XYZ file of C-alpha atoms in Angstrom:
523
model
C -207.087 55.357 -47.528
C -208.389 53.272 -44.588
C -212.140 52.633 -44.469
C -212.906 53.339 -40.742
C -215.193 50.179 -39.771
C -217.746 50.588 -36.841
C -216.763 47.484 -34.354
C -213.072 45.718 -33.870
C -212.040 43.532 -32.033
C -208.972 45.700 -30.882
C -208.942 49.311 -30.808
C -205.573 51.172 -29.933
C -205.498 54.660 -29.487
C -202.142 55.968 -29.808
C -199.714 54.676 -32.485
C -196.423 55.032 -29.911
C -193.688 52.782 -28.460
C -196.850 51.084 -26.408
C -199.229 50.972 -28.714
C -196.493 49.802 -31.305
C -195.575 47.088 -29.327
C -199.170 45.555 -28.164
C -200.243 45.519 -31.725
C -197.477 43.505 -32.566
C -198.172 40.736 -29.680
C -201.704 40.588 -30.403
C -202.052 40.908 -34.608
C -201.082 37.165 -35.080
C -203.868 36.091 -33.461
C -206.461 37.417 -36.433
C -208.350 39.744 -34.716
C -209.460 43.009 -35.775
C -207.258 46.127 -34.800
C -207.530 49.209 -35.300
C -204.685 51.741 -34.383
C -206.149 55.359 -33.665
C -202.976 58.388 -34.336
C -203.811 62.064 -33.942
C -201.058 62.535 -36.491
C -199.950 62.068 -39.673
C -197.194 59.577 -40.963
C -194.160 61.881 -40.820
C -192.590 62.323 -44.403
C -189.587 61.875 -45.163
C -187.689 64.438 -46.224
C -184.772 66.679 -46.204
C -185.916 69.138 -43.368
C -185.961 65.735 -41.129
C -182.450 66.839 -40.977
C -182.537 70.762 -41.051
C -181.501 72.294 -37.938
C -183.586 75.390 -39.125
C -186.447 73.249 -39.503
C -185.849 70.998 -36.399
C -184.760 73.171 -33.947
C -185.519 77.407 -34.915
C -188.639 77.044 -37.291
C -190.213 73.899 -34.816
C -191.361 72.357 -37.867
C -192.326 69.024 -36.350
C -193.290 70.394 -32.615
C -197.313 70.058 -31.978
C -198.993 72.985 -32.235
C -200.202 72.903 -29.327
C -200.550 75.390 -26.087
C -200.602 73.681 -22.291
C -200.678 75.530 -19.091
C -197.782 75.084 -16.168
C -199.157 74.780 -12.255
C -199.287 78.423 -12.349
C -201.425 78.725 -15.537
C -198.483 80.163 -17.388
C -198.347 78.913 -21.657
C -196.445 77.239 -22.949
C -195.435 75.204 -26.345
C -194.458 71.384 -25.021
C -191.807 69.636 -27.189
C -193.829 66.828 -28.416
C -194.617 65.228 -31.307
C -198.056 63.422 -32.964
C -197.012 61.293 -35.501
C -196.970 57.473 -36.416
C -194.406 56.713 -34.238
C -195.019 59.308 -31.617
C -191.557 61.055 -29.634
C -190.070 58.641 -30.985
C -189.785 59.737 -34.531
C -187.445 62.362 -32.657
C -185.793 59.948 -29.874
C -181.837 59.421 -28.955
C -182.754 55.757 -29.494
C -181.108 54.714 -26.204
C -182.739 51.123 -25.314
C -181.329 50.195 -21.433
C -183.167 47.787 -19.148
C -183.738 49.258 -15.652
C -181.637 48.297 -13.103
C -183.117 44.854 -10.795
C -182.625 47.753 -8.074
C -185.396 50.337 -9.742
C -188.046 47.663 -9.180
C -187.265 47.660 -4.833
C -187.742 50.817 -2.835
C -184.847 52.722 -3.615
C -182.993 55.619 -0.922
C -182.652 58.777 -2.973
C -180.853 62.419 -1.462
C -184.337 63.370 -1.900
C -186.852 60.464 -0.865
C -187.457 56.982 -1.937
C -188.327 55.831 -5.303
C -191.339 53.172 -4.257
C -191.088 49.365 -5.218
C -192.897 48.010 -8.474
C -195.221 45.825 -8.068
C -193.405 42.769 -9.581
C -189.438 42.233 -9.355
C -186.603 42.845 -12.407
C -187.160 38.690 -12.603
C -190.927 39.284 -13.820
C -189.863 41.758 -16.811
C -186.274 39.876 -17.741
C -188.181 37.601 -20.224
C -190.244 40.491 -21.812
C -186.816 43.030 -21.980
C -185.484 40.245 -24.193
C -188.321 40.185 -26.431
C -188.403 44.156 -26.162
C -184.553 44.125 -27.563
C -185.249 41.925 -30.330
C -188.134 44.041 -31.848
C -186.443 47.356 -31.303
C -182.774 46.080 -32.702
C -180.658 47.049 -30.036
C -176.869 47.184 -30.500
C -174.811 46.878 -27.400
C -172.932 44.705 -25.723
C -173.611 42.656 -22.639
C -171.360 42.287 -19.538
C -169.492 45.916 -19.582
C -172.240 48.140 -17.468
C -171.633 47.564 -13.935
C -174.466 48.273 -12.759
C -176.564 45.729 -15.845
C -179.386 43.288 -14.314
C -178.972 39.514 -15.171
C -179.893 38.817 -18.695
C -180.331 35.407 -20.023
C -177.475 36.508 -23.101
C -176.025 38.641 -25.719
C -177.930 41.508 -27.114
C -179.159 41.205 -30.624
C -176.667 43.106 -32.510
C -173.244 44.078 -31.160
C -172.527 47.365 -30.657
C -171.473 50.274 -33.000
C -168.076 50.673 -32.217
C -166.775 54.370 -30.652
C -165.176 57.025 -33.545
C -161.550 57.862 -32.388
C -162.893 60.551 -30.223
C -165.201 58.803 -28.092
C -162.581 55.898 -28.366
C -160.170 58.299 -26.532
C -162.857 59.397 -23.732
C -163.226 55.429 -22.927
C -159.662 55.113 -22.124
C -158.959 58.589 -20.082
C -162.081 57.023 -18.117
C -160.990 53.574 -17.392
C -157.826 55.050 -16.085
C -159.638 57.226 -14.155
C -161.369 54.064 -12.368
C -164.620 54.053 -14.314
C -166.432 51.769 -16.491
C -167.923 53.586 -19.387
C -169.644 50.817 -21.753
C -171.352 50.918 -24.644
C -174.531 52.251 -24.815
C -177.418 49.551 -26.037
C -178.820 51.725 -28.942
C -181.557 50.616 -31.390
C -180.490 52.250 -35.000
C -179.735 49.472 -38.287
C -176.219 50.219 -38.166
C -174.718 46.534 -38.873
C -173.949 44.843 -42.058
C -176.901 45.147 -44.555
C -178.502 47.534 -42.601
C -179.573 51.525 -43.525
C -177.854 53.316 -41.028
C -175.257 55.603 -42.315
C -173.754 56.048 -38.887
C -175.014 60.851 -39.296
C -175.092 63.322 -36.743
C -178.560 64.038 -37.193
C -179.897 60.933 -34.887
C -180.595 61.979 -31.325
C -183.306 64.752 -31.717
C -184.042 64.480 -35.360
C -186.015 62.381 -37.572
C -184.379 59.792 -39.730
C -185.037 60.070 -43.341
C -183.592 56.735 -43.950
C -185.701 55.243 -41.642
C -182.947 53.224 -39.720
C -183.704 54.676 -36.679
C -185.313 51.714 -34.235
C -188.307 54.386 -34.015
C -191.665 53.093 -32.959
C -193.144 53.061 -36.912
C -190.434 51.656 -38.062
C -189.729 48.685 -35.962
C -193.120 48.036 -34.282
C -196.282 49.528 -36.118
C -195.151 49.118 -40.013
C -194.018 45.778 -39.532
C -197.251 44.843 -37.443
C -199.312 46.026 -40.166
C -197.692 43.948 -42.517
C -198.760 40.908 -40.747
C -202.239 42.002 -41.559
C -205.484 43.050 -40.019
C -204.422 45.908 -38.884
C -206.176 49.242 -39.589
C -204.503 52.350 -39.215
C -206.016 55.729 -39.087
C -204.077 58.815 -38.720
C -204.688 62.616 -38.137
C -207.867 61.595 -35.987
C -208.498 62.824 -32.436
C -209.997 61.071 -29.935
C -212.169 63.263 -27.740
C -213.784 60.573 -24.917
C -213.944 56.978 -23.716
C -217.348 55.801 -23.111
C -218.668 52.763 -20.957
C -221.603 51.540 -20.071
C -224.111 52.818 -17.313
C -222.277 50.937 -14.491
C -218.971 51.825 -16.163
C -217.745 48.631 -15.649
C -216.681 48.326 -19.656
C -215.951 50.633 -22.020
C -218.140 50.554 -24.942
C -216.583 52.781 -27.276
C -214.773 56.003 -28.127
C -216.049 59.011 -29.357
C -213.296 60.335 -32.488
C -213.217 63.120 -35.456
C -212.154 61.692 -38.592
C -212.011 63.169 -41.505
C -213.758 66.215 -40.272
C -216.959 63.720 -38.874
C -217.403 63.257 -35.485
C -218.012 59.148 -35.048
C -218.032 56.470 -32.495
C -216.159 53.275 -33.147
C -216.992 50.418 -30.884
C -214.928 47.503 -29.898
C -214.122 44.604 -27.398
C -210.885 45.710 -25.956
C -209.585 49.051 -25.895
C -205.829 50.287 -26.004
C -205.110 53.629 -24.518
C -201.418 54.705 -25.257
C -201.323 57.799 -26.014
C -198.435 58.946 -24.072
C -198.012 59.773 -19.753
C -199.522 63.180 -20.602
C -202.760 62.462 -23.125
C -203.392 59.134 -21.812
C -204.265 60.865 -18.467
C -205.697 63.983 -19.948
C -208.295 61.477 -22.172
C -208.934 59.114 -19.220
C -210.282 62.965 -17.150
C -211.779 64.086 -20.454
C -213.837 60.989 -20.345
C -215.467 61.403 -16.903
C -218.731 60.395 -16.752
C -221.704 59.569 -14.270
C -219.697 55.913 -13.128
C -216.695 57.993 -13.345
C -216.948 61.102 -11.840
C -213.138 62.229 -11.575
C -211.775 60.525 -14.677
C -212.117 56.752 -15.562
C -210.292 54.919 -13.672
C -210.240 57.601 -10.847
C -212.589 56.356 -8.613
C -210.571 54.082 -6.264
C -207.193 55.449 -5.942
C -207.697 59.801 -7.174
C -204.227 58.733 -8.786
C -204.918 59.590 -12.753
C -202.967 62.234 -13.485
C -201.020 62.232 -10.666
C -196.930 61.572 -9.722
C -196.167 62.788 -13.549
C -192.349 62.747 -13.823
C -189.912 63.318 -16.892
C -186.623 62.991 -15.383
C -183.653 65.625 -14.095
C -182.286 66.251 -17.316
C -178.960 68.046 -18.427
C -177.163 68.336 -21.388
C -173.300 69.446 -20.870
C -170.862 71.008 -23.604
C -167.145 70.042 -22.554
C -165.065 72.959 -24.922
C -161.476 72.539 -25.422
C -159.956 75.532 -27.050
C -157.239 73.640 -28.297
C -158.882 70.745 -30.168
C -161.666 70.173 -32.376
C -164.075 67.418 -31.993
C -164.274 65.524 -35.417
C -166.993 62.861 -33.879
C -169.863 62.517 -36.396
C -172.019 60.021 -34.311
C -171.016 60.804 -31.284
C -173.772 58.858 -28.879
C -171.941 55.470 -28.348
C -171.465 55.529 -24.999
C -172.771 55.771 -21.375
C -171.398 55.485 -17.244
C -173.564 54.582 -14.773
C -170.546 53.729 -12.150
C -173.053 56.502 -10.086
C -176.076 55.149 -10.814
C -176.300 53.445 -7.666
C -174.664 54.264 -4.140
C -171.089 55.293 -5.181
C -167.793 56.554 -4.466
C -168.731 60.019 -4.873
C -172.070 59.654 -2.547
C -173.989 57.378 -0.378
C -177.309 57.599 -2.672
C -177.519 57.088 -6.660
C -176.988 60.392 -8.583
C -178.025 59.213 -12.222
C -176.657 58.302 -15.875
C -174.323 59.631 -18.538
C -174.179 58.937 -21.944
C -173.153 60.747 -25.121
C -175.264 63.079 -26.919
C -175.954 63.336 -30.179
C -173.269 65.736 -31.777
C -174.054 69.393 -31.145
C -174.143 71.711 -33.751
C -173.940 75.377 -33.476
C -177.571 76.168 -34.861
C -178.806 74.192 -32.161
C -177.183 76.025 -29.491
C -178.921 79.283 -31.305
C -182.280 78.105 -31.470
C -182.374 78.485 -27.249
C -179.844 81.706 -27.166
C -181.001 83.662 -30.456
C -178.777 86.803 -28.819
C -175.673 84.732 -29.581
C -173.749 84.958 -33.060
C -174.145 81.462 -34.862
C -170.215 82.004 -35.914
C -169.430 82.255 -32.242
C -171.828 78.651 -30.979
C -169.974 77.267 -34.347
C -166.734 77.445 -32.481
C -167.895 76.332 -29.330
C -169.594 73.542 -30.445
C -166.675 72.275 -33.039
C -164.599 72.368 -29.800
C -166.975 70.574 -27.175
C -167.530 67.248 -26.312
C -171.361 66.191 -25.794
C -172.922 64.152 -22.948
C -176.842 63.837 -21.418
C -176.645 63.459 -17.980
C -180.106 61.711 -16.330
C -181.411 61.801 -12.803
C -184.197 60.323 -11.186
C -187.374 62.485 -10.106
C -189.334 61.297 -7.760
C -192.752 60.720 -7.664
C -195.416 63.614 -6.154
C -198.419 63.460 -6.259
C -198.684 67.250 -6.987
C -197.104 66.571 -9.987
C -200.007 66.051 -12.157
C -201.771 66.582 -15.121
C -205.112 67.868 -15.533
C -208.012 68.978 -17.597
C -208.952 72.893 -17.269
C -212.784 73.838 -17.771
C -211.819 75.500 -21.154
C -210.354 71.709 -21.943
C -206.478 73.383 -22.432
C -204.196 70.388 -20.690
C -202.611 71.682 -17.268
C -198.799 70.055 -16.814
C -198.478 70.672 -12.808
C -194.525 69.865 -12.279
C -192.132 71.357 -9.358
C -188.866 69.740 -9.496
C -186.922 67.667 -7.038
C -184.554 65.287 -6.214
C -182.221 68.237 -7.808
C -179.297 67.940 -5.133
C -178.358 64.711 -6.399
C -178.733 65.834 -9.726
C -176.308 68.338 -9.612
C -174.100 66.503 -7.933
C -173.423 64.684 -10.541
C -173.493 67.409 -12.942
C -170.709 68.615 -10.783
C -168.771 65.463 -10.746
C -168.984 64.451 -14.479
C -167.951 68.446 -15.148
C -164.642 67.358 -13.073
C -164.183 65.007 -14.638
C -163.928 66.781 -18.327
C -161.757 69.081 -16.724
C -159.466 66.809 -15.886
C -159.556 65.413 -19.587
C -158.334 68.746 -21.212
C -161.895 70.362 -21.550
C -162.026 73.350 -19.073
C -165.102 75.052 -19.924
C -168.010 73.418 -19.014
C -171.500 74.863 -20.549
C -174.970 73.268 -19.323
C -178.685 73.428 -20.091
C -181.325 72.004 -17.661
C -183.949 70.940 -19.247
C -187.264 72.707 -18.081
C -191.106 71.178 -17.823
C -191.214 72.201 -21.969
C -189.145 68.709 -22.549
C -191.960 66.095 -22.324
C -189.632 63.334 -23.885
C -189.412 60.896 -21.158
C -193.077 61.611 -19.448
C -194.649 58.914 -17.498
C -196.180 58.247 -13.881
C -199.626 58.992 -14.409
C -201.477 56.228 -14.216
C -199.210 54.410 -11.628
C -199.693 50.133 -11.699
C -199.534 48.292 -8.674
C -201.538 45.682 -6.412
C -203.619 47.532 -4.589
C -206.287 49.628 -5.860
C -206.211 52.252 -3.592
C -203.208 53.336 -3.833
C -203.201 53.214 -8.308
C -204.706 53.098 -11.699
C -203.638 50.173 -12.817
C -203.075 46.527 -12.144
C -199.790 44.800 -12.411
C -200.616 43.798 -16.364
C -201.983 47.562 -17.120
C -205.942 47.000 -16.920
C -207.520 49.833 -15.422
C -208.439 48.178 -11.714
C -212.616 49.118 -12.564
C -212.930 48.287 -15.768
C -212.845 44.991 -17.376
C -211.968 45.838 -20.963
C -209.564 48.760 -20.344
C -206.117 48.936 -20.458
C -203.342 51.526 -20.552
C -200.240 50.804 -22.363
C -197.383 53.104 -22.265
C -194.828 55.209 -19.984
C -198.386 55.782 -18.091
C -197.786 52.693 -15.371
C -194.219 53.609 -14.386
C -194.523 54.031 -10.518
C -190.902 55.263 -10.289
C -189.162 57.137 -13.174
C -185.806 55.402 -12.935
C -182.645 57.182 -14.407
C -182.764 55.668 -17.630
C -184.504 56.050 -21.115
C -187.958 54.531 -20.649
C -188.766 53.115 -24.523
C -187.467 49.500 -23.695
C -189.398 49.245 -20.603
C -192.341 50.421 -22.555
C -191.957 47.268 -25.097
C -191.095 45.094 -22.760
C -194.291 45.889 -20.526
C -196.549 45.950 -23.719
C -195.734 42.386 -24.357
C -196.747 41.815 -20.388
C -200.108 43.145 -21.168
C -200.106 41.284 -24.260
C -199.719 37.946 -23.102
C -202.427 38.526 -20.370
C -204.776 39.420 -22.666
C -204.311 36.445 -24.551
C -204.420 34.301 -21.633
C -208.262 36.088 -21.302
C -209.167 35.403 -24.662
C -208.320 31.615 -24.404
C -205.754 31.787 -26.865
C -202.423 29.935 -26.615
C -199.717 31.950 -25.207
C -197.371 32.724 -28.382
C -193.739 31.515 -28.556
C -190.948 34.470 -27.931
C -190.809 37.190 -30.458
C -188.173 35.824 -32.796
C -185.935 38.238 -35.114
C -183.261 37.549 -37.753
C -180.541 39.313 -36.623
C -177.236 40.018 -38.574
C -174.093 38.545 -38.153
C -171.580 39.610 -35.619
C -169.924 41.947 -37.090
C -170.120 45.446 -37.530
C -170.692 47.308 -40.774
């Protein structure tokens, strides 16, 4: 058991993809962290494969109830562990395009410029490969930003099913690649290649989760304290509320405050923004950080999200792992439209309990057949940011998601398109399921990072704009949600941060991450 010191020189609260990441850039240099996780370490076990347990009994969902805009409950699909949503990702690790970092024309609006260009985060998404272990292979997405060379591991291969999707696709005019996926699936490594991946936990641990390839293997380095199933109720700074002083936890059952020199906040889009308004105070009326811009909380986004059944009554799908690959031929202006429409990739193999844990009036003999017959994809679409969107703090202290959808035209567009295009393949009935404000998977936007303070939260290395010691690290700072899987970016942006931070401490800025990585071939 961790003994929970009063001062370090590091404290993190949230042990995520962001918080992951930033402990593993700064724990070389010898200082004091401690790592803060509402949590517990998530056992290992065989219900990390149950669909009973995953997806009807919710054994791993918070218990936790938010409110929508209209002060409706609801139970949010997310997860406090060591490791955070993670534990329960698809493991899909794409770059953004060098186009999501320009103003980008949308059906719906524009998708606002970053503050820094694709060139600024190229260095840091090779780094952010490296420590997550992608698979993939460079050179076949047409729509990939310059890289300076091959990912780290080459990519898993397609079973014969997916194998015959690739082909029927090329001939169709498309160019479906691989898609750059972070489980040990390469010779030596754990990955036994299941079909309980994308939306379970991995008892094997060879999932390229955040506790697996960022916090455990930061700790091991040393100096590193972590403490789990504590809450964090408040940030607290000093009268001027120019520097944070300390936070204000429960810990085994005692309510404490730890001090420190830096502070960490990554505890998710959602919680990071909820803590930061928890922590108001008389420097900080609105929320710390709130003062120049009235942007915490706001332009919260999680993505148009859709997952699509393709059924063939003729053929059964043997696939086992079935999410190997991914088109983004309309994830720019295309053929189809003059404005991007979004993403496809394979999802993890449906099975028919999971079809019965959202349509319990349906015969699990009947989703059986429909599911040993269908063909699986996820099909992504940018939101936009609003700053209506928002999340915020009710007087009872109950979290308040705010979220109206848009962007939705171009969204199912291309749900409309990629359905064609199944049809076409031999799979006439096409089944879909949009994903509703309870999905909090891909949640960021609400502490927005830019160059002016006015206008966000956070400067372009994540340091809260008034306060000198603050940062927030994690899907928080995106100012535009992209189309694509956010974890990379995450990493890739921690070791920004990470390196600045450094540069303030005087230290030497650290070589490039390096990683043994196996040889080229595929297990």
């Amino acid at each position: 058991m961790t003994e929970l010191k009063n001062f370090y020189d590091v404290v993190i609260i949230g042990a995520g993809v962001g918080g992951g990441a930033l402990a593993n850039r700064l724990v070389e240099t010898g200082r004091s962290i401690l790592m803060i996780e509402r949590g517990p370490r998530l056992p290992r076990e065989a219900d990390n494969w149950s669909v009973d347990a995953v997806f009807h009994t919710r054994k791993y969902v918070a218990k936790e109830e938010w409110r929508d805009k209209d002060g409706v409950i609801f139970n949010p699909s997310t997860y406090y562990y060591v490791g955070g949503n993670s534990k329960f990702f698809g493991a899909a690790t794409l770059r953004f395009r060098a186009e999501d970092f320009g103003d980008l024309k949308h059906e719906g609006g524009i998708a606002p410029a970053w503050p820094v260009p694709y060139s600024e985060f190229a260095p840091y998404y090779d780094v952010a490969e490296r420590l997550m272990g992608t698979h993939g292979t460079a050179g076949m997405d047409p729509t990939e930003p310059p890289r300076s060379g091959p990912m780290p591991y080459p990519a898993i291969g397609h079973e014969p099913e997916i194998a015959f999707f690739e082909k029927k696709l090329r001939e169709k005019g498309l160019k479906p690649f691989p898609l750059p996926i972070a489980i040990d699936y390469h010779q030596g490594g754990s990955c036994i290649r299941c079909r309980t991946c994308d939306g379970f936990a991995c008892k094997l641990g060879a999932k390229g989760d955040a506790e697996v390839r960022l916090i455990d293997p930061a700790i091991a380095k040393g100096n590193i304290d972590l403490i789990t199933e504590t809450l964090v109720h408040r940030i607290l700074t000093d009268p001027t509320g120019k520097r944070v002083t300390g936070v204000e936890l429960t810990h085994q059952g005692e309510k404490k405050i730890v001090t420190g020199d830096t502070y960490i906040c990554s505890a998710g889009a959602i919680n990071s923004a909820a803590l930061l308004l928890r922590s108001a105070n008389d420097a900080h009326k609105r929320g710390i950080g709130n003062n120049m811009s009235d942007q915490l909380g706001r332009n919260y986004m999680a993505h148009n999200n859709t997952a699509m059944m393709a059924v063939s009554p003729f053929k059964k799908n043997r696939v086992t792992f079935q999410k190997s690959m991914a088109v983004n031929d309309y994830y720019l202006a295309n053929s189809e439209k003059p404005y991007p429409l979004g993403n496809v990739q394979g999802l993890g193999k449906l099975q028919g309990g999971m079809l019965t844990a959202n349509a319990k009036w349906a015969p699990e003999w009947l989703m059986n057949q429909f599911a040993e017959r269908s063909v699986d994809w996820w099909i992504m679409s940018e939101d936009l940011p609003d700053p209506n969107n928002r999340v915020t703090v009710d007087p009872d202290g109950k979290l308040r998601l705010s979220y109206t959808e848009n962007n939705l035209k171009s969204h199912s567009e291309l749900v409309k398109v990629w359905g064609r295009h199944m049809r076409s393949l031999g799979y006439p009935l096409i089944i879909t399921q949009k994903m509703d404000i309870k999905v909090s998977m891909h949640q960021c936007g609400t502490a927005r990072f830019g160059n002016d303070p006015k206008t966000s939260v956070l400067d372009q290395h994540c340091k809260v704009w008034d306060v000198d010691n603050l940062y927030v690290v994690d899907a928080s700072f995106l100012p535009s949600s992209t189309a694509l899987n956010p974890s990379l970016t995450i990493v890739a942006q921690a070791q920004r941060t990470g390196e600045q931070i450094l540069k303030q401490w005087g230290e030497m800025a650290m070589a490039p991450i390096t990683m043994t990585t196996a040889s080229p071939t595929t297990a």
